[in-house]
């Protein structure tokens, strides 16, 4: 009996909704961002926007990305809860299984990430003073809202690909979270204007889309493209690992 792609996609969506860790991480993407946005406005009156007020409005995304990584990792690691990819018993076509899992992670990440982008911006600006308030019509705002969705989706896919490779959410998060949060400062000393290696790290490159005036050599969507290459590399490695080794 041949299993249809639609049926596999539906089953993968049911898995994400049924696994508390992955579903909770997905909801945390929105919850953490809104909670931190509200906290910053309540405690200090708003984020330190510096010279880029649009990026200031989206600073909570730096923490939401950890939840996105956890979502991508746990959505895959649940498959290996008993040491083997048990879903192959129902879907022996590994390419179909892999593609369906990736598609569901991408779709859920993009949807929740985009809602997060618009919600955190609108909530944050609701607390801003009249002289500091931004609107959706201001330069770079809609791009940043949409870019938040793409950025968080790609982070989830980066984690998902590596989890297929390593078979462990703990191992992947132990590597990715310190790498994402620390590597930019280690390699670039907190700057992205010199076109050095740090500008091409996944977080630094991808977050250019959140800036009103992107810096460095990549630009807004060029930076997203670099992050997509990181995620694509991880997904390719995960796909090769799934096809070549035993379940």
PDB file of C-alpha atoms in Angstrom:
ATOM      1  CA  UNK A   1       0.000   0.000   0.000  1.00  0.00           C
ATOM      2  CA  UNK A   2       1.402   3.391  -1.050  1.00  0.00           C
ATOM      3  CA  UNK A   3       1.153   6.194   1.475  1.00  0.00           C
ATOM      4  CA  UNK A   4       0.223   9.559  -0.045  1.00  0.00           C
ATOM      5  CA  UNK A   5       2.226  12.714   0.560  1.00  0.00           C
ATOM      6  CA  UNK A   6      -0.866  14.431   1.975  1.00  0.00           C
ATOM      7  CA  UNK A   7      -1.349  11.663   4.514  1.00  0.00           C
ATOM      8  CA  UNK A   8       2.286  11.856   5.618  1.00  0.00           C
ATOM      9  CA  UNK A   9       2.106  15.636   5.957  1.00  0.00           C
ATOM     10  CA  UNK A  10      -1.023  15.303   8.063  1.00  0.00           C
ATOM     11  CA  UNK A  11       0.598  12.707  10.289  1.00  0.00           C
ATOM     12  CA  UNK A  12       3.667  14.909  10.780  1.00  0.00           C
ATOM     13  CA  UNK A  13       1.468  17.805  11.837  1.00  0.00           C
ATOM     14  CA  UNK A  14      -0.319  15.534  14.327  1.00  0.00           C
ATOM     15  CA  UNK A  15       3.058  14.504  15.749  1.00  0.00           C
ATOM     16  CA  UNK A  16       4.089  18.117  16.351  1.00  0.00           C
ATOM     17  CA  UNK A  17       0.805  18.871  18.078  1.00  0.00           C
ATOM     18  CA  UNK A  18       1.052  15.709  20.162  1.00  0.00           C
ATOM     19  CA  UNK A  19       4.641  16.041  21.394  1.00  0.00           C
ATOM     20  CA  UNK A  20       4.627  18.463  24.317  1.00  0.00           C
ATOM     21  CA  UNK A  21       8.241  19.552  23.859  1.00  0.00           C
ATOM     22  CA  UNK A  22       7.892  20.545  20.209  1.00  0.00           C
ATOM     23  CA  UNK A  23       4.433  22.095  20.557  1.00  0.00           C
ATOM     24  CA  UNK A  24       5.476  23.964  23.691  1.00  0.00           C
ATOM     25  CA  UNK A  25       8.630  25.267  22.006  1.00  0.00           C
ATOM     26  CA  UNK A  26       6.583  26.489  19.056  1.00  0.00           C
ATOM     27  CA  UNK A  27       4.203  28.373  21.333  1.00  0.00           C
ATOM     28  CA  UNK A  28       7.176  29.727  23.283  1.00  0.00           C
ATOM     29  CA  UNK A  29       8.412  31.488  20.142  1.00  0.00           C
ATOM     30  CA  UNK A  30       5.424  33.826  20.404  1.00  0.00           C
ATOM     31  CA  UNK A  31       5.066  33.767  24.176  1.00  0.00           C
ATOM     32  CA  UNK A  32       8.695  34.554  25.002  1.00  0.00           C
ATOM     33  CA  UNK A  33       8.857  37.392  22.490  1.00  0.00           C
ATOM     34  CA  UNK A  34       5.697  39.078  23.735  1.00  0.00           C
ATOM     35  CA  UNK A  35       6.574  38.562  27.393  1.00  0.00           C
ATOM     36  CA  UNK A  36      10.032  40.095  26.996  1.00  0.00           C
ATOM     37  CA  UNK A  37       8.669  42.959  24.938  1.00  0.00           C
ATOM     38  CA  UNK A  38       6.136  43.767  27.658  1.00  0.00           C
ATOM     39  CA  UNK A  39       8.753  43.359  30.406  1.00  0.00           C
ATOM     40  CA  UNK A  40      11.232  45.711  28.749  1.00  0.00           C
ATOM     41  CA  UNK A  41       8.594  48.389  28.300  1.00  0.00           C
ATOM     42  CA  UNK A  42       7.281  47.955  31.839  1.00  0.00           C
ATOM     43  CA  UNK A  43      10.713  48.025  33.516  1.00  0.00           C
ATOM     44  CA  UNK A  44      12.832  50.429  31.475  1.00  0.00           C
ATOM     45  CA  UNK A  45      10.263  52.114  29.246  1.00  0.00           C
ATOM     46  CA  UNK A  46      11.315  50.352  26.060  1.00  0.00           C
ATOM     47  CA  UNK A  47      14.351  48.810  24.348  1.00  0.00           C
ATOM     48  CA  UNK A  48      17.557  50.698  23.673  1.00  0.00           C
ATOM     49  CA  UNK A  49      16.958  51.443  20.015  1.00  0.00           C
ATOM     50  CA  UNK A  50      20.297  53.157  19.456  1.00  0.00           C
ATOM     51  CA  UNK A  51      20.544  54.446  15.899  1.00  0.00           C
ATOM     52  CA  UNK A  52      18.171  51.818  14.497  1.00  0.00           C
ATOM     53  CA  UNK A  53      14.688  52.055  16.040  1.00  0.00           C
ATOM     54  CA  UNK A  54      13.321  49.204  13.912  1.00  0.00           C
ATOM     55  CA  UNK A  55      15.926  46.750  15.195  1.00  0.00           C
ATOM     56  CA  UNK A  56      15.221  47.984  18.707  1.00  0.00           C
ATOM     57  CA  UNK A  57      11.586  46.997  18.299  1.00  0.00           C
ATOM     58  CA  UNK A  58      12.611  43.423  17.464  1.00  0.00           C
ATOM     59  CA  UNK A  59      15.346  42.808  20.037  1.00  0.00           C
ATOM     60  CA  UNK A  60      13.261  40.128  21.759  1.00  0.00           C
ATOM     61  CA  UNK A  61      13.738  37.961  18.656  1.00  0.00           C
ATOM     62  CA  UNK A  62      17.242  37.240  20.015  1.00  0.00           C
ATOM     63  CA  UNK A  63      15.546  35.146  22.700  1.00  0.00           C
ATOM     64  CA  UNK A  64      12.738  33.778  20.539  1.00  0.00           C
ATOM     65  CA  UNK A  65      15.359  32.188  18.290  1.00  0.00           C
ATOM     66  CA  UNK A  66      16.315  29.838  21.140  1.00  0.00           C
ATOM     67  CA  UNK A  67      12.708  28.612  21.249  1.00  0.00           C
ATOM     68  CA  UNK A  68      12.779  28.226  17.453  1.00  0.00           C
ATOM     69  CA  UNK A  69      15.926  26.107  17.692  1.00  0.00           C
ATOM     70  CA  UNK A  70      14.286  23.983  20.390  1.00  0.00           C
ATOM     71  CA  UNK A  71      11.202  23.542  18.214  1.00  0.00           C
ATOM     72  CA  UNK A  72      13.202  22.323  15.220  1.00  0.00           C
ATOM     73  CA  UNK A  73      15.303  19.992  17.341  1.00  0.00           C
ATOM     74  CA  UNK A  74      12.493  18.435  19.387  1.00  0.00           C
ATOM     75  CA  UNK A  75      10.224  18.014  16.356  1.00  0.00           C
ATOM     76  CA  UNK A  76      12.850  15.622  14.964  1.00  0.00           C
ATOM     77  CA  UNK A  77      14.317  14.099  18.135  1.00  0.00           C
ATOM     78  CA  UNK A  78      10.914  12.717  19.140  1.00  0.00           C
ATOM     79  CA  UNK A  79      11.299  10.315  16.219  1.00  0.00           C
ATOM     80  CA  UNK A  80      14.333   8.786  17.934  1.00  0.00           C
ATOM     81  CA  UNK A  81      12.809   8.517  21.400  1.00  0.00           C
ATOM     82  CA  UNK A  82      13.289   4.731  21.359  1.00  0.00           C
ATOM     83  CA  UNK A  83      16.650   4.770  19.594  1.00  0.00           C
ATOM     84  CA  UNK A  84      15.339   4.192  16.075  1.00  0.00           C
ATOM     85  CA  UNK A  85      13.296   6.069  13.486  1.00  0.00           C
ATOM     86  CA  UNK A  86      10.062   4.184  14.147  1.00  0.00           C
ATOM     87  CA  UNK A  87       8.119   6.187  11.539  1.00  0.00           C
ATOM     88  CA  UNK A  88       9.883   4.200   8.810  1.00  0.00           C
ATOM     89  CA  UNK A  89       7.626   1.285   9.645  1.00  0.00           C
ATOM     90  CA  UNK A  90       4.652   3.322   8.421  1.00  0.00           C
ATOM     91  CA  UNK A  91       6.469   5.403   5.780  1.00  0.00           C
ATOM     92  CA  UNK A  92       9.325   3.354   4.317  1.00  0.00           C
ATOM     93  CA  UNK A  93      10.118   6.022   1.694  1.00  0.00           C
ATOM     94  CA  UNK A  94      12.764   7.975   3.552  1.00  0.00           C
ATOM     95  CA  UNK A  95      12.734  10.915   1.181  1.00  0.00           C
ATOM     96  CA  UNK A  96       8.976  11.359   1.611  1.00  0.00           C
ATOM     97  CA  UNK A  97       9.246  11.108   5.377  1.00  0.00           C
ATOM     98  CA  UNK A  98      12.118  13.581   5.506  1.00  0.00           C
ATOM     99  CA  UNK A  99      10.508  16.059   3.119  1.00  0.00           C
ATOM    100  CA  UNK A 100       7.210  15.959   4.998  1.00  0.00           C
ATOM    101  CA  UNK A 101       8.887  16.547   8.345  1.00  0.00           C
ATOM    102  CA  UNK A 102      10.888  19.465   6.960  1.00  0.00           C
ATOM    103  CA  UNK A 103       7.815  20.967   5.261  1.00  0.00           C
ATOM    104  CA  UNK A 104       5.743  20.852   8.453  1.00  0.00           C
ATOM    105  CA  UNK A 105       8.548  22.336  10.563  1.00  0.00           C
ATOM    106  CA  UNK A 106       9.036  25.077   7.967  1.00  0.00           C
ATOM    107  CA  UNK A 107       5.329  25.861   7.657  1.00  0.00           C
ATOM    108  CA  UNK A 108       4.698  25.963  11.391  1.00  0.00           C
ATOM    109  CA  UNK A 109       7.850  27.988  12.020  1.00  0.00           C
ATOM    110  CA  UNK A 110       7.024  30.509   9.296  1.00  0.00           C
ATOM    111  CA  UNK A 111       3.425  30.952  10.446  1.00  0.00           C
ATOM    112  CA  UNK A 112       4.201  31.376  14.131  1.00  0.00           C
ATOM    113  CA  UNK A 113       7.302  33.444  13.376  1.00  0.00           C
ATOM    114  CA  UNK A 114       5.389  35.869  11.169  1.00  0.00           C
ATOM    115  CA  UNK A 115       2.609  36.249  13.744  1.00  0.00           C
ATOM    116  CA  UNK A 116       5.344  36.841  16.326  1.00  0.00           C
ATOM    117  CA  UNK A 117       6.929  39.546  14.185  1.00  0.00           C
ATOM    118  CA  UNK A 118       3.757  41.569  13.726  1.00  0.00           C
ATOM    119  CA  UNK A 119       2.506  40.950  17.278  1.00  0.00           C
ATOM    120  CA  UNK A 120       5.702  41.998  19.036  1.00  0.00           C
ATOM    121  CA  UNK A 121       5.985  45.114  16.912  1.00  0.00           C
ATOM    122  CA  UNK A 122       2.388  46.217  17.472  1.00  0.00           C
ATOM    123  CA  UNK A 123       2.468  45.428  21.199  1.00  0.00           C
ATOM    124  CA  UNK A 124       5.771  47.233  21.682  1.00  0.00           C
ATOM    125  CA  UNK A 125       4.682  50.310  19.769  1.00  0.00           C
ATOM    126  CA  UNK A 126       1.481  50.434  21.801  1.00  0.00           C
ATOM    127  CA  UNK A 127       3.650  51.338  24.801  1.00  0.00           C
ATOM    128  CA  UNK A 128       5.957  53.735  22.957  1.00  0.00           C
ATOM    129  CA  UNK A 129       5.644  57.467  23.338  1.00  0.00           C
ATOM    130  CA  UNK A 130       4.211  59.519  20.503  1.00  0.00           C
ATOM    131  CA  UNK A 131       7.647  60.890  19.573  1.00  0.00           C
ATOM    132  CA  UNK A 132       9.228  57.414  19.398  1.00  0.00           C
ATOM    133  CA  UNK A 133       6.358  55.405  17.957  1.00  0.00           C
ATOM    134  CA  UNK A 134       6.814  53.644  14.641  1.00  0.00           C
ATOM    135  CA  UNK A 135       4.090  52.575  12.235  1.00  0.00           C
ATOM    136  CA  UNK A 136       3.806  49.775   9.715  1.00  0.00           C
ATOM    137  CA  UNK A 137       4.328  52.344   6.981  1.00  0.00           C
ATOM    138  CA  UNK A 138       7.792  53.362   8.231  1.00  0.00           C
ATOM    139  CA  UNK A 139      10.824  52.216   6.293  1.00  0.00           C
ATOM    140  CA  UNK A 140      11.830  48.643   6.997  1.00  0.00           C
ATOM    141  CA  UNK A 141       9.011  47.811   9.431  1.00  0.00           C
ATOM    142  CA  UNK A 142       6.925  45.426   7.310  1.00  0.00           C
ATOM    143  CA  UNK A 143      10.119  43.852   5.971  1.00  0.00           C
ATOM    144  CA  UNK A 144      11.257  43.231   9.556  1.00  0.00           C
ATOM    145  CA  UNK A 145       7.890  41.740  10.545  1.00  0.00           C
ATOM    146  CA  UNK A 146       7.928  39.351   7.601  1.00  0.00           C
ATOM    147  CA  UNK A 147      11.648  38.776   8.048  1.00  0.00           C
ATOM    148  CA  UNK A 148      11.073  37.673  11.634  1.00  0.00           C
ATOM    149  CA  UNK A 149       8.973  34.797  10.326  1.00  0.00           C
ATOM    150  CA  UNK A 150      11.566  33.779   7.749  1.00  0.00           C
ATOM    151  CA  UNK A 151      14.421  34.115  10.234  1.00  0.00           C
ATOM    152  CA  UNK A 152      12.783  31.975  12.922  1.00  0.00           C
ATOM    153  CA  UNK A 153      11.714  29.390  10.340  1.00  0.00           C
ATOM    154  CA  UNK A 154      15.285  29.042   9.067  1.00  0.00           C
ATOM    155  CA  UNK A 155      16.605  28.717  12.603  1.00  0.00           C
ATOM    156  CA  UNK A 156      14.132  25.897  13.239  1.00  0.00           C
ATOM    157  CA  UNK A 157      15.218  24.185  10.009  1.00  0.00           C
ATOM    158  CA  UNK A 158      18.890  24.554  10.933  1.00  0.00           C
ATOM    159  CA  UNK A 159      18.209  22.715  14.188  1.00  0.00           C
ATOM    160  CA  UNK A 160      15.996  20.114  12.495  1.00  0.00           C
ATOM    161  CA  UNK A 161      18.653  19.215   9.927  1.00  0.00           C
ATOM    162  CA  UNK A 162      21.343  18.826  12.563  1.00  0.00           C
ATOM    163  CA  UNK A 163      19.041  16.711  14.715  1.00  0.00           C
ATOM    164  CA  UNK A 164      18.529  14.271  11.858  1.00  0.00           C
ATOM    165  CA  UNK A 165      22.316  14.110  11.685  1.00  0.00           C
ATOM    166  CA  UNK A 166      23.002  13.710  15.422  1.00  0.00           C
ATOM    167  CA  UNK A 167      19.707  12.085  16.507  1.00  0.00           C
ATOM    168  CA  UNK A 168      19.668  14.091  19.738  1.00  0.00           C
ATOM    169  CA  UNK A 169      17.998  17.396  20.567  1.00  0.00           C
ATOM    170  CA  UNK A 170      20.224  17.761  23.628  1.00  0.00           C
ATOM    171  CA  UNK A 171      23.387  17.417  21.537  1.00  0.00           C
ATOM    172  CA  UNK A 172      22.154  19.836  18.879  1.00  0.00           C
ATOM    173  CA  UNK A 173      21.011  22.495  21.342  1.00  0.00           C
ATOM    174  CA  UNK A 174      24.215  22.116  23.351  1.00  0.00           C
ATOM    175  CA  UNK A 175      26.108  23.096  20.206  1.00  0.00           C
ATOM    176  CA  UNK A 176      23.765  25.558  18.525  1.00  0.00           C
ATOM    177  CA  UNK A 177      22.643  27.722  21.436  1.00  0.00           C
ATOM    178  CA  UNK A 178      26.172  28.716  22.551  1.00  0.00           C
ATOM    179  CA  UNK A 179      27.245  29.057  18.924  1.00  0.00           C
ATOM    180  CA  UNK A 180      24.348  31.356  18.024  1.00  0.00           C
ATOM    181  CA  UNK A 181      24.571  33.468  21.185  1.00  0.00           C
ATOM    182  CA  UNK A 182      28.357  33.745  21.532  1.00  0.00           C
ATOM    183  CA  UNK A 183      30.130  33.172  18.215  1.00  0.00           C
ATOM    184  CA  UNK A 184      29.308  36.588  16.745  1.00  0.00           C
ATOM    185  CA  UNK A 185      31.076  38.357  19.590  1.00  0.00           C
ATOM    186  CA  UNK A 186      33.994  35.940  19.675  1.00  0.00           C
ATOM    187  CA  UNK A 187      34.719  36.249  15.953  1.00  0.00           C
ATOM    188  CA  UNK A 188      33.525  39.767  15.289  1.00  0.00           C
ATOM    189  CA  UNK A 189      33.829  41.675  18.552  1.00  0.00           C
ATOM    190  CA  UNK A 190      30.213  42.774  18.157  1.00  0.00           C
ATOM    191  CA  UNK A 191      30.642  44.465  14.771  1.00  0.00           C
ATOM    192  CA  UNK A 192      29.203  43.582  11.381  1.00  0.00           C
ATOM    193  CA  UNK A 193      30.425  46.481   9.272  1.00  0.00           C
ATOM    194  CA  UNK A 194      33.811  45.127   8.223  1.00  0.00           C
ATOM    195  CA  UNK A 195      32.616  42.276   6.045  1.00  0.00           C
ATOM    196  CA  UNK A 196      34.608  39.764   8.095  1.00  0.00           C
ATOM    197  CA  UNK A 197      33.674  36.220   8.980  1.00  0.00           C
ATOM    198  CA  UNK A 198      31.254  37.281  11.720  1.00  0.00           C
ATOM    199  CA  UNK A 199      28.983  38.952   9.166  1.00  0.00           C
ATOM    200  CA  UNK A 200      28.354  35.530   7.615  1.00  0.00           C
ATOM    201  CA  UNK A 201      27.421  33.722  10.820  1.00  0.00           C
ATOM    202  CA  UNK A 202      23.790  32.547  10.775  1.00  0.00           C
ATOM    203  CA  UNK A 203      22.394  34.907  13.399  1.00  0.00           C
ATOM    204  CA  UNK A 204      24.353  37.980  12.332  1.00  0.00           C
ATOM    205  CA  UNK A 205      23.521  37.476   8.672  1.00  0.00           C
ATOM    206  CA  UNK A 206      19.872  36.575   9.181  1.00  0.00           C
ATOM    207  CA  UNK A 207      19.122  39.445  11.540  1.00  0.00           C
ATOM    208  CA  UNK A 208      20.089  42.046   8.940  1.00  0.00           C
ATOM    209  CA  UNK A 209      16.474  41.828   7.777  1.00  0.00           C
ATOM    210  CA  UNK A 210      15.391  43.229  11.163  1.00  0.00           C
ATOM    211  CA  UNK A 211      17.358  46.446  10.707  1.00  0.00           C
ATOM    212  CA  UNK A 212      15.930  49.597   9.227  1.00  0.00           C
ATOM    213  CA  UNK A 213      19.296  50.226   7.575  1.00  0.00           C
ATOM    214  CA  UNK A 214      21.176  46.913   7.283  1.00  0.00           C
ATOM    215  CA  UNK A 215      24.935  47.114   7.788  1.00  0.00           C
ATOM    216  CA  UNK A 216      27.768  44.986   6.509  1.00  0.00           C
ATOM    217  CA  UNK A 217      28.225  43.499   3.044  1.00  0.00           C
ATOM    218  CA  UNK A 218      25.031  41.455   2.760  1.00  0.00           C
ATOM    219  CA  UNK A 219      21.997  43.686   3.031  1.00  0.00           C
ATOM    220  CA  UNK A 220      18.630  42.556   4.383  1.00  0.00           C
ATOM    221  CA  UNK A 221      17.658  39.693   2.084  1.00  0.00           C
ATOM    222  CA  UNK A 222      21.241  38.820   1.241  1.00  0.00           C
ATOM    223  CA  UNK A 223      21.705  38.083   4.932  1.00  0.00           C
ATOM    224  CA  UNK A 224      18.606  35.897   4.890  1.00  0.00           C
ATOM    225  CA  UNK A 225      20.108  34.097   1.915  1.00  0.00           C
ATOM    226  CA  UNK A 226      23.281  33.340   3.879  1.00  0.00           C
ATOM    227  CA  UNK A 227      21.205  31.975   6.769  1.00  0.00           C
ATOM    228  CA  UNK A 228      19.273  29.872   4.233  1.00  0.00           C
ATOM    229  CA  UNK A 229      22.587  28.383   3.077  1.00  0.00           C
ATOM    230  CA  UNK A 230      23.439  27.432   6.667  1.00  0.00           C
ATOM    231  CA  UNK A 231      20.012  25.825   7.100  1.00  0.00           C
ATOM    232  CA  UNK A 232      20.229  24.172   3.686  1.00  0.00           C
ATOM    233  CA  UNK A 233      23.612  22.691   4.529  1.00  0.00           C
ATOM    234  CA  UNK A 234      22.260  21.254   7.773  1.00  0.00           C
ATOM    235  CA  UNK A 235      19.212  19.822   5.993  1.00  0.00           C
ATOM    236  CA  UNK A 236      21.369  18.258   3.303  1.00  0.00           C
ATOM    237  CA  UNK A 237      23.603  16.650   5.929  1.00  0.00           C
ATOM    238  CA  UNK A 238      20.549  15.350   7.766  1.00  0.00           C
ATOM    239  CA  UNK A 239      19.043  13.947   4.573  1.00  0.00           C
ATOM    240  CA  UNK A 240      22.262  12.148   3.608  1.00  0.00           C
ATOM    241  CA  UNK A 241      22.554  10.694   7.102  1.00  0.00           C
ATOM    242  CA  UNK A 242      18.959   9.460   7.046  1.00  0.00           C
ATOM    243  CA  UNK A 243      19.358   7.788   3.662  1.00  0.00           C
ATOM    244  CA  UNK A 244      22.718   6.139   4.318  1.00  0.00           C
ATOM    245  CA  UNK A 245      22.495   4.700   7.791  1.00  0.00           C
ATOM    246  CA  UNK A 246      20.210   2.212   9.471  1.00  0.00           C
ATOM    247  CA  UNK A 247      17.004   3.451  11.070  1.00  0.00           C
TER     248      UNK A 247
END
